[in-house]
PDB file of C-alpha atoms in Angstrom:
ATOM      1  CA  ASP J   1     -29.551  99.918 175.360  1.00  0.00           C
ATOM      2  CA  GLY J   2     -26.997  98.405 172.984  1.00  0.00           C
ATOM      3  CA  GLN J   3     -25.292  96.408 175.737  1.00  0.00           C
ATOM      4  CA  VAL J   4     -24.615  92.663 175.646  1.00  0.00           C
ATOM      5  CA  TYR J   5     -25.815  90.702 178.676  1.00  0.00           C
ATOM      6  CA  ALA J   6     -25.504  87.148 179.937  1.00  0.00           C
ATOM      7  CA  MET J   7     -28.632  85.120 180.596  1.00  0.00           C
ATOM      8  CA  LYS J   8     -28.916  82.146 182.908  1.00  0.00           C
ATOM      9  CA  LYS J   9     -31.936  79.925 182.234  1.00  0.00           C
ATOM     10  CA  VAL J  10     -33.269  77.768 185.034  1.00  0.00           C
ATOM     11  CA  ASP J  11     -35.710  74.974 184.231  1.00  0.00           C
ATOM     12  CA  LEU J  12     -38.118  75.223 187.136  1.00  0.00           C
ATOM     13  CA  SER J  13     -40.293  72.305 186.040  1.00  0.00           C
ATOM     14  CA  PHE J  14     -37.731  69.736 187.178  1.00  0.00           C
ATOM     15  CA  LEU J  15     -36.463  71.582 190.242  1.00  0.00           C
ATOM     16  CA  SER J  16     -37.228  70.696 193.809  1.00  0.00           C
ATOM     17  CA  LYS J  17     -38.665  73.373 196.047  1.00  0.00           C
ATOM     18  CA  LYS J  18     -35.196  73.862 197.538  1.00  0.00           C
ATOM     19  CA  GLU J  19     -33.644  74.416 194.102  1.00  0.00           C
ATOM     20  CA  LYS J  20     -36.389  76.845 193.108  1.00  0.00           C
ATOM     21  CA  ASP J  21     -35.760  78.770 196.299  1.00  0.00           C
ATOM     22  CA  MET J  22     -32.042  78.866 195.453  1.00  0.00           C
ATOM     23  CA  ALA J  23     -32.737  80.334 192.010  1.00  0.00           C
ATOM     24  CA  LEU J  24     -35.040  82.978 193.438  1.00  0.00           C
ATOM     25  CA  ASN J  25     -32.496  83.662 196.175  1.00  0.00           C
ATOM     26  CA  GLU J  26     -29.841  84.398 193.553  1.00  0.00           C
ATOM     27  CA  ILE J  27     -32.111  86.972 191.928  1.00  0.00           C
ATOM     28  CA  ARG J  28     -32.898  88.652 195.233  1.00  0.00           C
ATOM     29  CA  ILE J  29     -29.236  88.826 196.233  1.00  0.00           C
ATOM     30  CA  LEU J  30     -27.973  90.031 192.850  1.00  0.00           C
ATOM     31  CA  ALA J  31     -30.614  92.737 192.769  1.00  0.00           C
ATOM     32  CA  SER J  32     -29.529  94.065 196.147  1.00  0.00           C
ATOM     33  CA  ILE J  33     -25.819  94.470 195.355  1.00  0.00           C
ATOM     34  CA  LYS J  34     -24.362  97.378 193.425  1.00  0.00           C
ATOM     35  CA  HIS J  35     -20.573  97.052 193.286  1.00  0.00           C
ATOM     36  CA  GLU J  36     -18.025  96.993 190.476  1.00  0.00           C
ATOM     37  CA  ASN J  37     -16.515  93.738 191.751  1.00  0.00           C
ATOM     38  CA  VAL J  38     -19.796  91.827 191.867  1.00  0.00           C
ATOM     39  CA  VAL J  39     -21.582  90.710 188.686  1.00  0.00           C
ATOM     40  CA  ALA J  40     -24.528  93.089 188.223  1.00  0.00           C
ATOM     41  CA  TYR J  41     -28.077  91.798 188.052  1.00  0.00           C
ATOM     42  CA  LYS J  42     -30.318  93.365 185.393  1.00  0.00           C
ATOM     43  CA  GLU J  43     -33.693  91.647 185.418  1.00  0.00           C
ATOM     44  CA  ALA J  44     -35.473  88.315 185.596  1.00  0.00           C
ATOM     45  CA  PHE J  45     -38.542  86.911 183.937  1.00  0.00           C
ATOM     46  CA  PHE J  46     -40.392  83.641 183.566  1.00  0.00           C
ATOM     47  CA  ASP J  47     -40.645  82.297 180.023  1.00  0.00           C
ATOM     48  CA  PRO J  48     -43.992  80.448 179.872  1.00  0.00           C
ATOM     49  CA  LYS J  49     -43.101  78.876 176.521  1.00  0.00           C
ATOM     50  CA  ASP J  50     -40.311  76.668 177.868  1.00  0.00           C
ATOM     51  CA  ARG J  51     -41.230  77.057 181.548  1.00  0.00           C
ATOM     52  CA  LYS J  52     -37.851  78.481 182.471  1.00  0.00           C
ATOM     53  CA  LEU J  53     -36.794  81.287 184.751  1.00  0.00           C
ATOM     54  CA  CYS J  54     -34.488  83.665 182.865  1.00  0.00           C
ATOM     55  CA  ILE J  55     -31.962  85.688 184.859  1.00  0.00           C
ATOM     56  CA  VAL J  56     -30.320  88.521 182.920  1.00  0.00           C
ATOM     57  CA  MET J  57     -27.007  89.785 184.251  1.00  0.00           C
ATOM     58  CA  GLU J  58     -23.882  91.686 183.349  1.00  0.00           C
ATOM     59  CA  MET J  59     -21.706  90.043 180.702  1.00  0.00           C
ATOM     60  CA  ALA J  60     -18.141  89.180 181.700  1.00  0.00           C
ATOM     61  CA  ASP J  61     -16.524  89.284 178.262  1.00  0.00           C
ATOM     62  CA  SER J  62     -13.214  87.668 179.192  1.00  0.00           C
ATOM     63  CA  GLY J  63     -14.368  84.405 180.739  1.00  0.00           C
ATOM     64  CA  ASP J  64     -13.656  83.157 184.232  1.00  0.00           C
ATOM     65  CA  LEU J  65     -10.559  82.771 186.363  1.00  0.00           C
ATOM     66  CA  GLN J  66     -10.566  78.974 186.125  1.00  0.00           C
ATOM     67  CA  SER J  67     -10.184  79.175 182.347  1.00  0.00           C
ATOM     68  CA  LYS J  68      -7.242  81.548 182.780  1.00  0.00           C
ATOM     69  CA  ILE J  69      -5.562  79.146 185.195  1.00  0.00           C
ATOM     70  CA  ASN J  70      -6.211  76.166 182.921  1.00  0.00           C
ATOM     71  CA  LYS J  71      -4.616  78.008 180.002  1.00  0.00           C
ATOM     72  CA  ALA J  72      -1.557  78.930 182.087  1.00  0.00           C
ATOM     73  CA  ARG J  73      -1.234  75.297 183.177  1.00  0.00           C
ATOM     74  CA  GLU J  74      -1.434  74.058 179.581  1.00  0.00           C
ATOM     75  CA  ILE J  75       1.485  76.221 178.490  1.00  0.00           C
ATOM     76  CA  ASN J  76       3.348  75.679 181.781  1.00  0.00           C
ATOM     77  CA  SER J  77       3.528  79.407 182.500  1.00  0.00           C
ATOM     78  CA  PHE J  78       2.948  80.850 185.964  1.00  0.00           C
ATOM     79  CA  ILE J  79       0.789  83.954 186.378  1.00  0.00           C
ATOM     80  CA  LYS J  80       2.704  87.122 187.243  1.00  0.00           C
ATOM     81  CA  GLU J  81       2.737  88.091 190.914  1.00  0.00           C
ATOM     82  CA  SER J  82       1.566  91.620 190.091  1.00  0.00           C
ATOM     83  CA  LYS J  83      -1.490  90.171 188.334  1.00  0.00           C
ATOM     84  CA  ILE J  84      -2.246  87.892 191.276  1.00  0.00           C
ATOM     85  CA  LEU J  85      -2.068  90.819 193.701  1.00  0.00           C
ATOM     86  CA  TYR J  86      -4.375  92.865 191.463  1.00  0.00           C
ATOM     87  CA  ILE J  87      -6.960  90.062 191.343  1.00  0.00           C
ATOM     88  CA  PHE J  88      -6.613  89.551 195.103  1.00  0.00           C
ATOM     89  CA  LYS J  89      -7.374  93.216 195.768  1.00  0.00           C
ATOM     90  CA  GLN J  90     -10.440  93.219 193.499  1.00  0.00           C
ATOM     91  CA  LEU J  91     -11.817  90.074 195.121  1.00  0.00           C
ATOM     92  CA  LEU J  92     -11.275  91.538 198.586  1.00  0.00           C
ATOM     93  CA  LEU J  93     -13.305  94.586 197.575  1.00  0.00           C
ATOM     94  CA  GLY J  94     -16.076  92.402 196.168  1.00  0.00           C
ATOM     95  CA  LEU J  95     -16.204  90.241 199.289  1.00  0.00           C
ATOM     96  CA  ALA J  96     -16.205  93.313 201.515  1.00  0.00           C
ATOM     97  CA  ALA J  97     -19.262  94.583 199.629  1.00  0.00           C
ATOM     98  CA  LEU J  98     -21.072  91.281 200.192  1.00  0.00           C
ATOM     99  CA  HIS J  99     -20.085  91.044 203.837  1.00  0.00           C
ATOM    100  CA  ARG J 100     -21.145  94.636 204.546  1.00  0.00           C
ATOM    101  CA  ASP J 101     -24.644  93.545 203.569  1.00  0.00           C
ATOM    102  CA  LYS J 102     -24.218  90.403 205.679  1.00  0.00           C
ATOM    103  CA  ILE J 103     -24.174  88.223 202.566  1.00  0.00           C
ATOM    104  CA  VAL J 104     -21.928  85.158 202.554  1.00  0.00           C
ATOM    105  CA  HIS J 105     -20.994  83.850 199.099  1.00  0.00           C
ATOM    106  CA  ARG J 106     -20.413  80.247 200.297  1.00  0.00           C
ATOM    107  CA  ASP J 107     -19.105  78.998 196.937  1.00  0.00           C
ATOM    108  CA  LEU J 108     -16.140  81.215 196.115  1.00  0.00           C
ATOM    109  CA  LYS J 109     -13.882  79.411 193.647  1.00  0.00           C
ATOM    110  CA  CYS J 110     -11.957  80.244 190.481  1.00  0.00           C
ATOM    111  CA  ALA J 111     -14.867  79.222 188.236  1.00  0.00           C
ATOM    112  CA  ASN J 112     -17.077  81.797 189.987  1.00  0.00           C
ATOM    113  CA  VAL J 113     -14.677  84.703 189.448  1.00  0.00           C
ATOM    114  CA  PHE J 114     -15.427  86.479 186.184  1.00  0.00           C
ATOM    115  CA  LEU J 115     -13.141  88.722 184.124  1.00  0.00           C
ATOM    116  CA  THR J 116     -13.713  91.558 181.671  1.00  0.00           C
ATOM    117  CA  LYS J 117     -11.528  92.812 178.837  1.00  0.00           C
ATOM    118  CA  ARG J 118     -11.150  96.116 180.677  1.00  0.00           C
ATOM    119  CA  GLY J 119      -9.454  94.389 183.594  1.00  0.00           C
ATOM    120  CA  GLY J 120     -12.526  93.938 185.748  1.00  0.00           C
ATOM    121  CA  VAL J 121     -12.627  91.126 188.302  1.00  0.00           C
ATOM    122  CA  LYS J 122     -16.092  90.189 189.523  1.00  0.00           C
ATOM    123  CA  LEU J 123     -17.638  87.726 191.939  1.00  0.00           C
ATOM    124  CA  GLY J 124     -20.559  85.838 190.440  1.00  0.00           C
ATOM    125  CA  ASP J 125     -22.788  82.774 190.647  1.00  0.00           C
ATOM    126  CA  LEU J 126     -24.375  83.622 193.962  1.00  0.00           C
ATOM    127  CA  ASN J 127     -26.928  80.810 193.861  1.00  0.00           C
ATOM    128  CA  VAL J 128     -25.788  79.379 197.187  1.00  0.00           C
ATOM    129  CA  SER J 129     -25.228  82.748 198.859  1.00  0.00           C
ATOM    130  CA  LYS J 130     -27.125  83.472 202.020  1.00  0.00           C
ATOM    131  CA  VAL J 131     -28.001  86.579 203.948  1.00  0.00           C
ATOM    132  CA  LEU J 132     -26.422  86.142 207.375  1.00  0.00           C
ATOM    133  CA  LYS J 133     -29.132  87.056 209.877  1.00  0.00           C
ATOM    134  CA  GLU J 134     -28.143  85.156 212.978  1.00  0.00           C
ATOM    135  CA  GLY J 135     -24.361  85.362 212.945  1.00  0.00           C
ATOM    136  CA  LEU J 136     -23.549  81.732 212.176  1.00  0.00           C
ATOM    137  CA  MET J 137     -24.832  79.166 209.676  1.00  0.00           C
ATOM    138  CA  ARG J 138     -24.777  75.380 209.544  1.00  0.00           C
ATOM    139  CA  THR J 139     -25.982  74.442 206.042  1.00  0.00           C
ATOM    140  CA  LYS J 140     -23.377  72.341 204.222  1.00  0.00           C
ATOM    141  CA  THR J 141     -22.652  73.889 200.833  1.00  0.00           C
ATOM    142  CA  GLY J 142     -19.867  75.021 198.518  1.00  0.00           C
ATOM    143  CA  THR J 143     -17.213  73.214 196.463  1.00  0.00           C
ATOM    144  CA  PRO J 144     -15.160  70.634 198.453  1.00  0.00           C
ATOM    145  CA  PHE J 145     -11.656  71.808 197.442  1.00  0.00           C
ATOM    146  CA  TYR J 146     -12.435  75.352 198.625  1.00  0.00           C
ATOM    147  CA  CYS J 147     -14.463  74.561 201.764  1.00  0.00           C
ATOM    148  CA  PRO J 148     -13.018  75.542 205.157  1.00  0.00           C
ATOM    149  CA  PRO J 149     -12.575  73.061 208.028  1.00  0.00           C
ATOM    150  CA  GLU J 150     -15.764  74.285 209.761  1.00  0.00           C
ATOM    151  CA  ILE J 151     -17.952  73.091 206.905  1.00  0.00           C
ATOM    152  CA  TRP J 152     -16.164  69.749 206.643  1.00  0.00           C
ATOM    153  CA  GLN J 153     -16.690  69.261 210.385  1.00  0.00           C
ATOM    154  CA  ASP J 154     -20.361  70.330 210.252  1.00  0.00           C
ATOM    155  CA  LYS J 155     -19.639  73.230 212.590  1.00  0.00           C
ATOM    156  CA  PRO J 156     -21.313  76.653 212.512  1.00  0.00           C
ATOM    157  CA  TYR J 157     -19.571  79.084 210.175  1.00  0.00           C
ATOM    158  CA  SER J 158     -19.681  82.742 209.215  1.00  0.00           C
ATOM    159  CA  SER J 159     -18.403  85.092 206.517  1.00  0.00           C
ATOM    160  CA  LYS J 160     -14.903  83.918 207.453  1.00  0.00           C
ATOM    161  CA  CYS J 161     -15.536  80.861 205.263  1.00  0.00           C
ATOM    162  CA  ASP J 162     -15.321  83.170 202.218  1.00  0.00           C
ATOM    163  CA  VAL J 163     -11.913  84.398 203.384  1.00  0.00           C
ATOM    164  CA  TRP J 164     -10.672  80.792 203.552  1.00  0.00           C
ATOM    165  CA  SER J 165     -11.999  80.126 200.050  1.00  0.00           C
ATOM    166  CA  LEU J 166     -10.337  83.312 198.801  1.00  0.00           C
ATOM    167  CA  GLY J 167      -7.039  82.021 200.174  1.00  0.00           C
ATOM    168  CA  CYS J 168      -7.553  78.821 198.174  1.00  0.00           C
ATOM    169  CA  VAL J 169      -8.232  80.880 195.037  1.00  0.00           C
ATOM    170  CA  ILE J 170      -5.041  82.913 195.473  1.00  0.00           C
ATOM    171  CA  TYR J 171      -3.024  79.750 196.154  1.00  0.00           C
ATOM    172  CA  GLU J 172      -4.371  78.258 192.931  1.00  0.00           C
ATOM    173  CA  LEU J 173      -3.474  81.417 191.016  1.00  0.00           C
ATOM    174  CA  ALA J 174       0.085  81.212 192.322  1.00  0.00           C
ATOM    175  CA  SER J 175       0.650  77.467 191.948  1.00  0.00           C
ATOM    176  CA  LEU J 176      -1.854  76.538 189.189  1.00  0.00           C
ATOM    177  CA  LYS J 177      -3.380  73.855 191.422  1.00  0.00           C
ATOM    178  CA  THR J 178      -5.681  73.757 194.427  1.00  0.00           C
ATOM    179  CA  PRO J 179      -3.911  73.801 197.812  1.00  0.00           C
ATOM    180  CA  PHE J 180      -5.449  70.588 199.086  1.00  0.00           C
ATOM    181  CA  GLN J 181      -4.833  67.540 196.907  1.00  0.00           C
ATOM    182  CA  ALA J 182      -6.412  64.126 197.491  1.00  0.00           C
ATOM    183  CA  GLU J 183      -7.574  61.014 195.664  1.00  0.00           C
ATOM    184  CA  SER J 184     -10.669  60.584 197.820  1.00  0.00           C
ATOM    185  CA  MET J 185     -13.145  62.747 199.725  1.00  0.00           C
ATOM    186  CA  ALA J 186     -11.995  61.159 202.987  1.00  0.00           C
ATOM    187  CA  GLN J 187      -8.381  62.151 202.295  1.00  0.00           C
ATOM    188  CA  LEU J 188      -9.441  65.633 201.193  1.00  0.00           C
ATOM    189  CA  HIS J 189     -11.366  66.018 204.447  1.00  0.00           C
ATOM    190  CA  LYS J 190      -8.292  64.963 206.433  1.00  0.00           C
ATOM    191  CA  ASN J 191      -5.931  67.278 204.532  1.00  0.00           C
ATOM    192  CA  ILE J 192      -8.152  70.337 204.891  1.00  0.00           C
ATOM    193  CA  VAL J 193      -8.917  69.818 208.575  1.00  0.00           C
ATOM    194  CA  SER J 194      -5.221  69.214 209.358  1.00  0.00           C
ATOM    195  CA  GLY J 195      -4.045  72.058 207.092  1.00  0.00           C
ATOM    196  CA  SER J 196      -1.847  69.743 205.032  1.00  0.00           C
ATOM    197  CA  TYR J 197      -0.714  71.399 201.780  1.00  0.00           C
ATOM    198  CA  GLU J 198       2.457  72.045 199.792  1.00  0.00           C
ATOM    199  CA  SER J 199       4.244  75.390 199.849  1.00  0.00           C
ATOM    200  CA  ILE J 200       3.629  77.735 196.928  1.00  0.00           C
ATOM    201  CA  PRO J 201       6.431  77.455 194.325  1.00  0.00           C
ATOM    202  CA  GLN J 202       9.000  80.248 194.456  1.00  0.00           C
TER     203      GLN J 202
END
């Protein structure tokens, strides 16, 4: 159709059953969501030649949010507040779409927010997402710096964990660093559970 797509290749031959299930879960979830703020799934196929599962999805032609933050940090230039608010709104809409279908992202972070040259902001990389069927979940997952206290404390959690992670993303956009800083996992655990973080620069 003349469009350029992104393709994620998953080598199934070296994956555990759990990892294979995660890859297939990503396909199932992506296929079920149709929203402008969620990366669109196109198709998937198994390549028998290299024994890899190929997942074809919408191309985000302007990289990811983490790259944008890294660039701003390199030149010591804060991102404009109006831009942060725009990204915040788009991510809220994307999360609302997931949560309406009882889907929890569970790994929302700047590297999983994709941008387009037309100003699009899209949630992607749903490989650890889960359809919320029983209200609360217990599986420990996600990226440590963005995980809410419930996950660190091995407590049941819900879609609210995505809202916490979104707050961490917005903090990082505003300050060019993650809200919870630590030199060890034990200290990171303590800081997140106690809510210990620096104020966003004015």
